[in-house]
CSV table of C-alpha atoms and ligand atoms in Angstrom, one decimal:
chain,number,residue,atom,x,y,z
A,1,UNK,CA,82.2,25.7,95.5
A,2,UNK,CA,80.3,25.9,93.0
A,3,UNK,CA,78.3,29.4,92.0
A,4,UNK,CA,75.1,28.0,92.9
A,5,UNK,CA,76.4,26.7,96.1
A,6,UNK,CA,78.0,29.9,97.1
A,7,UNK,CA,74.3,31.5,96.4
A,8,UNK,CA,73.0,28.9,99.2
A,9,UNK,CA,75.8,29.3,101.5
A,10,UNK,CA,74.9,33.6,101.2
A,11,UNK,CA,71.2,32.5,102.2
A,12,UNK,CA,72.0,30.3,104.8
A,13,UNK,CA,74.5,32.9,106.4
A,14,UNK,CA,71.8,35.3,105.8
A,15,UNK,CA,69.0,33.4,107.3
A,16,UNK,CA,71.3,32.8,110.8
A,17,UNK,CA,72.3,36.5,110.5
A,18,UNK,CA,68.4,37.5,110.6
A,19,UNK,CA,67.7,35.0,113.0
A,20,UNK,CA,70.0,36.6,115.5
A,21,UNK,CA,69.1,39.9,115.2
A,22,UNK,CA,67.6,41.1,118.4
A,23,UNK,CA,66.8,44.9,117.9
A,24,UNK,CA,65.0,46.3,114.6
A,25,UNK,CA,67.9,48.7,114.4
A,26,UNK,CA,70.1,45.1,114.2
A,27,UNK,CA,67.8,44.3,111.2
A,28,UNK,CA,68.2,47.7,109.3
A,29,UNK,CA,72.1,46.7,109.5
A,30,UNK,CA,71.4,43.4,108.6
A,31,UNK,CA,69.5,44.3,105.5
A,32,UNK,CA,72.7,46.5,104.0
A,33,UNK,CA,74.7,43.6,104.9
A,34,UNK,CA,72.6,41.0,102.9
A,35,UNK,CA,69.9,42.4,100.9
A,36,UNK,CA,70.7,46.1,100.1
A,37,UNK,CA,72.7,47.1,97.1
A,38,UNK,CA,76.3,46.1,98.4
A,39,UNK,CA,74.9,42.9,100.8
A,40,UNK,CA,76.1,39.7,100.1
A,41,UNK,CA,73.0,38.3,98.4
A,42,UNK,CA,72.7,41.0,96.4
A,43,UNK,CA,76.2,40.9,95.4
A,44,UNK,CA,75.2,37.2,93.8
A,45,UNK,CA,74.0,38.8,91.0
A,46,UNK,CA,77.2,40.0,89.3
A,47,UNK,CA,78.2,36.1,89.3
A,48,UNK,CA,75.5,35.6,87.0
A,49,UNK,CA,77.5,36.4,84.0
A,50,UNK,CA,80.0,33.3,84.9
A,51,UNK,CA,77.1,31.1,84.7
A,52,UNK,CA,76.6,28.2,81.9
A,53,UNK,CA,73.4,28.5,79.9
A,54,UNK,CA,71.8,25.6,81.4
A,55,UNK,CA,72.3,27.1,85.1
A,56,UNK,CA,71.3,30.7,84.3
A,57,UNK,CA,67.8,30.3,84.6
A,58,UNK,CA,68.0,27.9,87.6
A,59,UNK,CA,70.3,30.4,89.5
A,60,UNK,CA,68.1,33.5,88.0
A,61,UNK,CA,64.9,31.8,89.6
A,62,UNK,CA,66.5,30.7,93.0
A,63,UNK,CA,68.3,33.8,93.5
A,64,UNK,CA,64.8,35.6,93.2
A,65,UNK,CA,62.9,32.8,95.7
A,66,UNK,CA,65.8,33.5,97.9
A,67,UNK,CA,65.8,37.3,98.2
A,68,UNK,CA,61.8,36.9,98.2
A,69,UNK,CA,61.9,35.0,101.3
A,70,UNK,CA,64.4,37.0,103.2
A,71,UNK,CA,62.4,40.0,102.7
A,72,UNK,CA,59.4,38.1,103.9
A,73,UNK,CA,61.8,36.9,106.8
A,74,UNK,CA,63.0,40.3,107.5
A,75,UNK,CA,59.5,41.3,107.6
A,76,UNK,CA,58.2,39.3,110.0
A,77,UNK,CA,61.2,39.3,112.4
A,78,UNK,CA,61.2,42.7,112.1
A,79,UNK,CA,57.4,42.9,112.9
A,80,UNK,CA,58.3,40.5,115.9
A,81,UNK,CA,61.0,42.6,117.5
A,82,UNK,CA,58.7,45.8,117.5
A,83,UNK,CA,56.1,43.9,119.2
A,84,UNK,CA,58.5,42.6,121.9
A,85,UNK,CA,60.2,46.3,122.3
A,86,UNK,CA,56.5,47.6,122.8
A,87,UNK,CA,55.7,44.8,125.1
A,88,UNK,CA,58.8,45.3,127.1
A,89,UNK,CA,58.0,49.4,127.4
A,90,UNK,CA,54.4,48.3,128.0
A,91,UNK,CA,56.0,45.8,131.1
A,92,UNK,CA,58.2,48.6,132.6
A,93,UNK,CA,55.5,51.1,132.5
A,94,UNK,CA,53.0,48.6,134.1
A,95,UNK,CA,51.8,49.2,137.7
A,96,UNK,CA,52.3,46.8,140.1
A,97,UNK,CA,48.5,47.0,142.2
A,98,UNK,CA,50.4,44.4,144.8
A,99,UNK,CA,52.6,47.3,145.8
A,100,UNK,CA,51.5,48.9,149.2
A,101,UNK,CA,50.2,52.6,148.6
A,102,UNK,CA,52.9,55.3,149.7
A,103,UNK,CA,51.5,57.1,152.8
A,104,UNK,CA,50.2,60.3,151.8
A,105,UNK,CA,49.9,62.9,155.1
A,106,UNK,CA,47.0,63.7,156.8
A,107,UNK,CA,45.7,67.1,157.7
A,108,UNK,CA,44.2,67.1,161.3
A,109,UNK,CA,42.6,69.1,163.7
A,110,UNK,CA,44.3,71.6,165.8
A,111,UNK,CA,43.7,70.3,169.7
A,112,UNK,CA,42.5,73.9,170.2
A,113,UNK,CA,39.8,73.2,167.4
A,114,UNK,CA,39.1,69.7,168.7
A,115,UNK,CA,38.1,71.4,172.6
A,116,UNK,CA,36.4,74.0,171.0
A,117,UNK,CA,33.9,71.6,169.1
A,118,UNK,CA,33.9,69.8,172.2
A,119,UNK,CA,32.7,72.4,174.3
A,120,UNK,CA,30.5,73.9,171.6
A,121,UNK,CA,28.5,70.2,171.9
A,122,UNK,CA,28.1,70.3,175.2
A,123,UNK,CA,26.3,73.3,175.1
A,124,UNK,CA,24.8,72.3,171.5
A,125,UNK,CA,23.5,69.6,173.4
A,126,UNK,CA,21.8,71.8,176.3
A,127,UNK,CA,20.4,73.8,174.0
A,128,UNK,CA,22.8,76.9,173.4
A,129,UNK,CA,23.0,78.3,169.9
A,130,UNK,CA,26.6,79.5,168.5
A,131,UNK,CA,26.6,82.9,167.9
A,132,UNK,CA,29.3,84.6,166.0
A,133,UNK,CA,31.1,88.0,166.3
A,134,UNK,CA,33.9,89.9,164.8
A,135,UNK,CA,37.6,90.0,166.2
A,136,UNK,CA,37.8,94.1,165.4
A,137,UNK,CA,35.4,95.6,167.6
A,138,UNK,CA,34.9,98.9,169.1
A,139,UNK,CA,35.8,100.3,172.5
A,140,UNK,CA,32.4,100.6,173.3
A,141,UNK,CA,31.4,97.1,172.8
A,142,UNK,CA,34.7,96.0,174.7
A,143,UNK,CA,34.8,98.1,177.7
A,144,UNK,CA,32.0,100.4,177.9
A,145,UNK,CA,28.6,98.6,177.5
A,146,UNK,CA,30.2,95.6,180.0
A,147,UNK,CA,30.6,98.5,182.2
A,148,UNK,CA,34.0,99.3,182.0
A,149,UNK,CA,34.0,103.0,181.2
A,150,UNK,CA,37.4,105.3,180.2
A,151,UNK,CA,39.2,105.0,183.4
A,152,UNK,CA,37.4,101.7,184.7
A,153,UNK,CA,40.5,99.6,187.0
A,154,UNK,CA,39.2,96.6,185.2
A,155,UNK,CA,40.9,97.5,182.0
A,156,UNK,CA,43.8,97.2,183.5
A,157,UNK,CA,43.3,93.4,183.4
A,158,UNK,CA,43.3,93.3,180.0
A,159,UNK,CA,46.2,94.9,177.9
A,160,UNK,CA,44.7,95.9,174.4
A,161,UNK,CA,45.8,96.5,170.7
A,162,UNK,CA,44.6,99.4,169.3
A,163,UNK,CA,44.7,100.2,165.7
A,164,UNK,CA,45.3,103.6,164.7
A,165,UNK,CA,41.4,104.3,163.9
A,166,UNK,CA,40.1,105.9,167.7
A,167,UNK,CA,38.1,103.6,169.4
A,168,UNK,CA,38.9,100.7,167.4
A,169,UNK,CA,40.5,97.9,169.1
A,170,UNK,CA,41.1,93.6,168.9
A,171,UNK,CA,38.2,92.2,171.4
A,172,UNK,CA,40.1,90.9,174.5
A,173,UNK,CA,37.6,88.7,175.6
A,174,UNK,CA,34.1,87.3,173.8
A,175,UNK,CA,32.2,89.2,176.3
A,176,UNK,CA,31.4,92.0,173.8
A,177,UNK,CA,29.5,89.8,171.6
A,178,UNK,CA,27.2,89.5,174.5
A,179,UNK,CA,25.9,93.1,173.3
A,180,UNK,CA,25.4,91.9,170.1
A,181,UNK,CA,23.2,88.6,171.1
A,182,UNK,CA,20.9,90.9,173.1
A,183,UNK,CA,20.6,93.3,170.2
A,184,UNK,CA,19.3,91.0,168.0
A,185,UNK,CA,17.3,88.8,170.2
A,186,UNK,CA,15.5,91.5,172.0
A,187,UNK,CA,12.9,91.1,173.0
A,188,UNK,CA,13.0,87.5,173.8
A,189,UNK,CA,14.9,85.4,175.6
A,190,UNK,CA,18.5,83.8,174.6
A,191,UNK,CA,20.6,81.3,175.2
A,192,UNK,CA,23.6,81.0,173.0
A,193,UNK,CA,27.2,80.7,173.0
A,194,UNK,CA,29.9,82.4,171.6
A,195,UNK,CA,33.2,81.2,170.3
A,196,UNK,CA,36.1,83.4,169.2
A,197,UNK,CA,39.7,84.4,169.3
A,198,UNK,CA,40.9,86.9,171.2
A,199,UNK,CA,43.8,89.3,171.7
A,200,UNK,CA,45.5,90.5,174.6
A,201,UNK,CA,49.0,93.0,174.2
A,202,UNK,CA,50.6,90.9,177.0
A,203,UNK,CA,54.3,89.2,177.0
A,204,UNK,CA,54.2,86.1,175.4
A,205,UNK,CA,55.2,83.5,178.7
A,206,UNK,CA,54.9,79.8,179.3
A,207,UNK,CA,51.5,80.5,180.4
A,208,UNK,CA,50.2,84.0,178.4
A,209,UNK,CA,50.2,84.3,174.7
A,210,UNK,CA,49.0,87.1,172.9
A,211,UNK,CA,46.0,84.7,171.4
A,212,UNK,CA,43.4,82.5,172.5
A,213,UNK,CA,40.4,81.3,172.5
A,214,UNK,CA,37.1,82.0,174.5
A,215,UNK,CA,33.7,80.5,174.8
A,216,UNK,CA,31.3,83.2,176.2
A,217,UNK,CA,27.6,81.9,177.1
A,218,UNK,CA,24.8,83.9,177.7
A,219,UNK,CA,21.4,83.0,178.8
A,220,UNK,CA,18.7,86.1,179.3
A,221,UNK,CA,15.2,85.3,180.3
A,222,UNK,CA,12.2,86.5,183.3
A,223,UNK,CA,13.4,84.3,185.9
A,224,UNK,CA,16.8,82.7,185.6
A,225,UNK,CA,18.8,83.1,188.5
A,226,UNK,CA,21.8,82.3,190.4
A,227,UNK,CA,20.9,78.4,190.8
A,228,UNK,CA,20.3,78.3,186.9
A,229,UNK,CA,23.8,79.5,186.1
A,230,UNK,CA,25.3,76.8,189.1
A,231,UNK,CA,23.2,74.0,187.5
A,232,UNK,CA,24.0,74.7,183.6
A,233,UNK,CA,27.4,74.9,184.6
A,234,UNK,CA,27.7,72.2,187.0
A,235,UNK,CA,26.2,70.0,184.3
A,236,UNK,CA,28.8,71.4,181.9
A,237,UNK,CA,31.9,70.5,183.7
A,238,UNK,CA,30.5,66.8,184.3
A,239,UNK,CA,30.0,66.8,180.7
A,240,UNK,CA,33.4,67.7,179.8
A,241,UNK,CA,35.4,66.6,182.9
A,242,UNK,CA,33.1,63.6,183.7
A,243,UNK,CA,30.5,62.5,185.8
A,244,UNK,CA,31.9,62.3,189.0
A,245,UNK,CA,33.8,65.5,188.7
A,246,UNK,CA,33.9,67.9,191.9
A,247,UNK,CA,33.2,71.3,191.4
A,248,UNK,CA,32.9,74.4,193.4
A,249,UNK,CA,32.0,78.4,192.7
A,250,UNK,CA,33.8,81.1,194.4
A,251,UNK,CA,33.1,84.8,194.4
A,252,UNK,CA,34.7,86.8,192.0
A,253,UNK,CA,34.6,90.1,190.3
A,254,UNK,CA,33.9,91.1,187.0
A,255,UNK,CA,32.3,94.6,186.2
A,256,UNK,CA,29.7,93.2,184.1
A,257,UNK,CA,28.3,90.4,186.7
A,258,UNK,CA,26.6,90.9,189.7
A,259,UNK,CA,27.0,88.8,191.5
A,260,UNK,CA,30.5,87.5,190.1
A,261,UNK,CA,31.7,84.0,190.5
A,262,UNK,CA,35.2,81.9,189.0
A,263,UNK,CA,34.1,77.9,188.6
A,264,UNK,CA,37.0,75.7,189.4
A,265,UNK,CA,37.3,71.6,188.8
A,266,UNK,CA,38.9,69.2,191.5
A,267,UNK,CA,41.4,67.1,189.8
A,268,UNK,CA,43.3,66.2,192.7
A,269,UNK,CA,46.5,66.2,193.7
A,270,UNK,CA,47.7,62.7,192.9
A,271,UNK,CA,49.9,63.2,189.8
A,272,UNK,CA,52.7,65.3,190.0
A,273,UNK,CA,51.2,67.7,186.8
A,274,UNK,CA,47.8,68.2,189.0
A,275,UNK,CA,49.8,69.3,191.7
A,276,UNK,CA,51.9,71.5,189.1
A,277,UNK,CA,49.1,73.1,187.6
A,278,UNK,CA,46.6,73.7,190.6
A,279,UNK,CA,49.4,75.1,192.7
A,280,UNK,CA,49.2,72.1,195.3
A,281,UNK,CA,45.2,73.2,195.4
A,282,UNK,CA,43.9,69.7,193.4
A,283,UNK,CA,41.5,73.1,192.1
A,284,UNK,CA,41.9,74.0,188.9
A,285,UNK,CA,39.8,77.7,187.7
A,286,UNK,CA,38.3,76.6,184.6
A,287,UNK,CA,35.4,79.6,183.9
A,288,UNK,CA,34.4,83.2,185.2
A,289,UNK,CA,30.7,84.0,185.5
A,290,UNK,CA,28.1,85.6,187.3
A,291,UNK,CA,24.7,87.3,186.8
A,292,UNK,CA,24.5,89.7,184.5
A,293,UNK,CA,24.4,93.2,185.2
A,294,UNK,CA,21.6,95.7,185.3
A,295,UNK,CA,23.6,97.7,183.4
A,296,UNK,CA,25.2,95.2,180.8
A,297,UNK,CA,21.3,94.4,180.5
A,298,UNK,CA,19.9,97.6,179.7
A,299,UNK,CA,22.7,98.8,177.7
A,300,UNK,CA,21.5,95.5,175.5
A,301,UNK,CA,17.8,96.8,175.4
A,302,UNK,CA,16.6,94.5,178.2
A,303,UNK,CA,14.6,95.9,180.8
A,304,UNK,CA,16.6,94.6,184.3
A,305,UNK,CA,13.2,95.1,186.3
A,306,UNK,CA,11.7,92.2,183.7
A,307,UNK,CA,14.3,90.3,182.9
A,308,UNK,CA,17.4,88.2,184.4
A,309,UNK,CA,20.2,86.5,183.2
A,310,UNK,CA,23.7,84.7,183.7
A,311,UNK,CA,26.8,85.2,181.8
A,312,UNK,CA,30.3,82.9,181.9
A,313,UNK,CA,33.5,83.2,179.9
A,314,UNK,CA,36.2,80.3,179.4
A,315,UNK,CA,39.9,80.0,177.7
A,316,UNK,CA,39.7,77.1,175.4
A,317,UNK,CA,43.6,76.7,175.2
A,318,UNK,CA,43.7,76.3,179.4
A,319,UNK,CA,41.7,73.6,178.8
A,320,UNK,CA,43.3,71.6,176.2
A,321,UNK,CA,47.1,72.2,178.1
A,322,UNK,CA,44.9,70.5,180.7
A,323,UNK,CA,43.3,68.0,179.1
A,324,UNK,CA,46.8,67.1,177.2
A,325,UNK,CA,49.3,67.6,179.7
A,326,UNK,CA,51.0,70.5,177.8
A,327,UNK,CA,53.2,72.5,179.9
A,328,UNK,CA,53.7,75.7,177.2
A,329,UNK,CA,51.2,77.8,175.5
A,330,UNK,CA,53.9,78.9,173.0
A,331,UNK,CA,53.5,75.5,171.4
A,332,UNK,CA,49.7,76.8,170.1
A,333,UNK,CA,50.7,79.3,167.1
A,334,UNK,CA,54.2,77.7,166.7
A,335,UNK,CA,53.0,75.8,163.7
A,336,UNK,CA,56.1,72.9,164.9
A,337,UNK,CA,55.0,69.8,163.1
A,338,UNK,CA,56.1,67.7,165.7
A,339,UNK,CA,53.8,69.0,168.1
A,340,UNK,CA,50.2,69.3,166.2
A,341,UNK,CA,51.5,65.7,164.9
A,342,UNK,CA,50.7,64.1,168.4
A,343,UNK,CA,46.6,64.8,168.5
B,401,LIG,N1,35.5,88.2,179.9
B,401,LIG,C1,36.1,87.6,181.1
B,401,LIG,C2,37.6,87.4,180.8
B,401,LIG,O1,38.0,87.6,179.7
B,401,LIG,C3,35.6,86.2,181.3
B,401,LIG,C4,34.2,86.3,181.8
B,401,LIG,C5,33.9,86.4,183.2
B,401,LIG,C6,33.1,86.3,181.0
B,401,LIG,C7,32.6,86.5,183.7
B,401,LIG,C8,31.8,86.4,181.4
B,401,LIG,C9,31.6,86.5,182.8
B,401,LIG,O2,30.7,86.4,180.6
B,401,LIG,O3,30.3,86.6,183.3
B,401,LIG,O4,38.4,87.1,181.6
């Protein structure tokens, strides 16, 4: 081989070598290899010496288009690869929109929250307002302006916290707020319901917890009377329970109604749970009301002489182990997934 042809047999080595580079690091090698100070191109130099007269200048000149185009070569290939590598990190980074979504998880309404709207319509809808009142509340507005004073029998009904200030308790029922209403209505008259959770120092069964939720209602004006508070709350139950639900009153007593009644809703005795949780009765005790009390009213401002007015008190949670078929009111405030999951 002659020295010229071994120049063309470096380039053509050196041209495949390039060719099959696939990474730019593959080209950096390939350029110490061919082009860099000890490659073989390069190396093709030192044979210039050997060369006749006539050949140096055609080997000088060839040797100089050669390296020139395998730079060029190296360039481009090199510019190629980077492209592809950027592509190919461009491809893997890509979203694919056809993909479904991953499911994120829902919040949702506690079935205690979803009654208590429910209710809170109903009477929305009749023409209640929502009044609102604190959980901390004094004994006073508790026990003794509903007529429950010190050593009142009543209490007994209702097991209390206390905190350690005197006289400062959790409410155990809405009724309080009822003070409240008439305090800042007086002198005219009211209608309004009021939601809130209550607290009650009781052994936490099946069927008691030691939290819950009321809706109180009270409606004050110069002649409502007994067949007001049976029609509103008639109307109420058919709302909630349906149309062509039964209902019936019978007499109660609560110290701050007078007359005192408890509202109970047929729903039969069919199912096995209806049976279960009306004791055999197909009656099931939904509210407590009655006419409010001279004393309840006057200790609100209102003159009992002028005015009249009905009072009623529910437990929201009842109602929605009702509604849901839910057999323990532990699950309430037990924050178990798999049971707020269900509604
Ligand atoms: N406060 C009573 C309770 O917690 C419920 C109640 C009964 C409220 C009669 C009333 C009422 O307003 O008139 O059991």
């Amino acid at each position: 081989m002659t020295i010229l042809e071994q120049l063309e047999a470096a380039y053509e080595v050196g041209l495949a070598g390039l060719e099959s580079a696939e990474t730019t690091e593959q080209t950096t090698e390939w350029y110490r290899e061919t082009l860099g100070k000890k490659g073989s191109v390069q190396l093709m130099s030192r044979q210039f010496g050997k060369l006749s007269n006539e050949d140096k200048p055609l080997f000088g000149k060839r040797l100089n288009e050669i390296k020139n185009e395998l730079e060029e070569k190296l360039q481009l290939r090199q510019a190629a690869l980077k492209r592809a590598e950027i592509d190919a990190k461009i491809a893997s980074d890509a979203i694919d929109v056809t993909l479904p979504g991953r499911p994120q998880p829902v919040g949702r309404l506690h079935p205690s929250t979803t009654v208590l709207r429910d209710v809170l319509r109903i009477f929305g809808d009749m023409g209640f307002q929502v009044f609102r009142s604190e959980d901390v509340v004094t004994d006073q507005l508790n026990f003794e302006e509903l007529n429950m004073p010190p050593e009142h029998p009543a209490r007994d009904m209702q097991d209390t916290f206390y905190t350690e200030d005197e006289g400062v308790l959790l409410r155990t029922h809405t009724s309080g707020g009822q003070m409240l209403a008439m305090r800042k209505f007086n002198p005219e008259p009211i209608r309004v319901v009021l939601p809130g959770m209550c607290y009650r120092n009781e052994q936490i069964t099946v069927r008691s917890e030691i939290q819950f939720h009321q809706v109180e209602g009270l409606v004050i004006g110069e002649a409502i009377s007994l067949a007001d508070l049976k029609g509103t709350l008639t109307e109420f139950a058919k709302r909630l329970f349906g149309r062509s639900v039964n209902t019936r009153f019978r007499a109660s007593y609560f110290p701050f109604t007078e007359p005192s009644a408890e509202m109970d809703v047929y729903l039969g005795t069919e199912t096995e749970r209806d049976r279960r949780i009306t004791k055999g009765t197909g009656w099931l005790e939904i509210l407590g009301c009655g006419m409010v009390h001279p004393v309840v009213l006057r200790n609100g401002g209102y003159d009992p002489e002028k005015y009249t007015g009905f009072a009623f008190g529910m437990g929201i949670e009842r109602m929605v182990m009702n509604k849901y078929g839910i057999p323990d009111i532990r699950y309430f405030w037990g924050n178990d997934l798999r049971f707020l999951e269900q509604f």
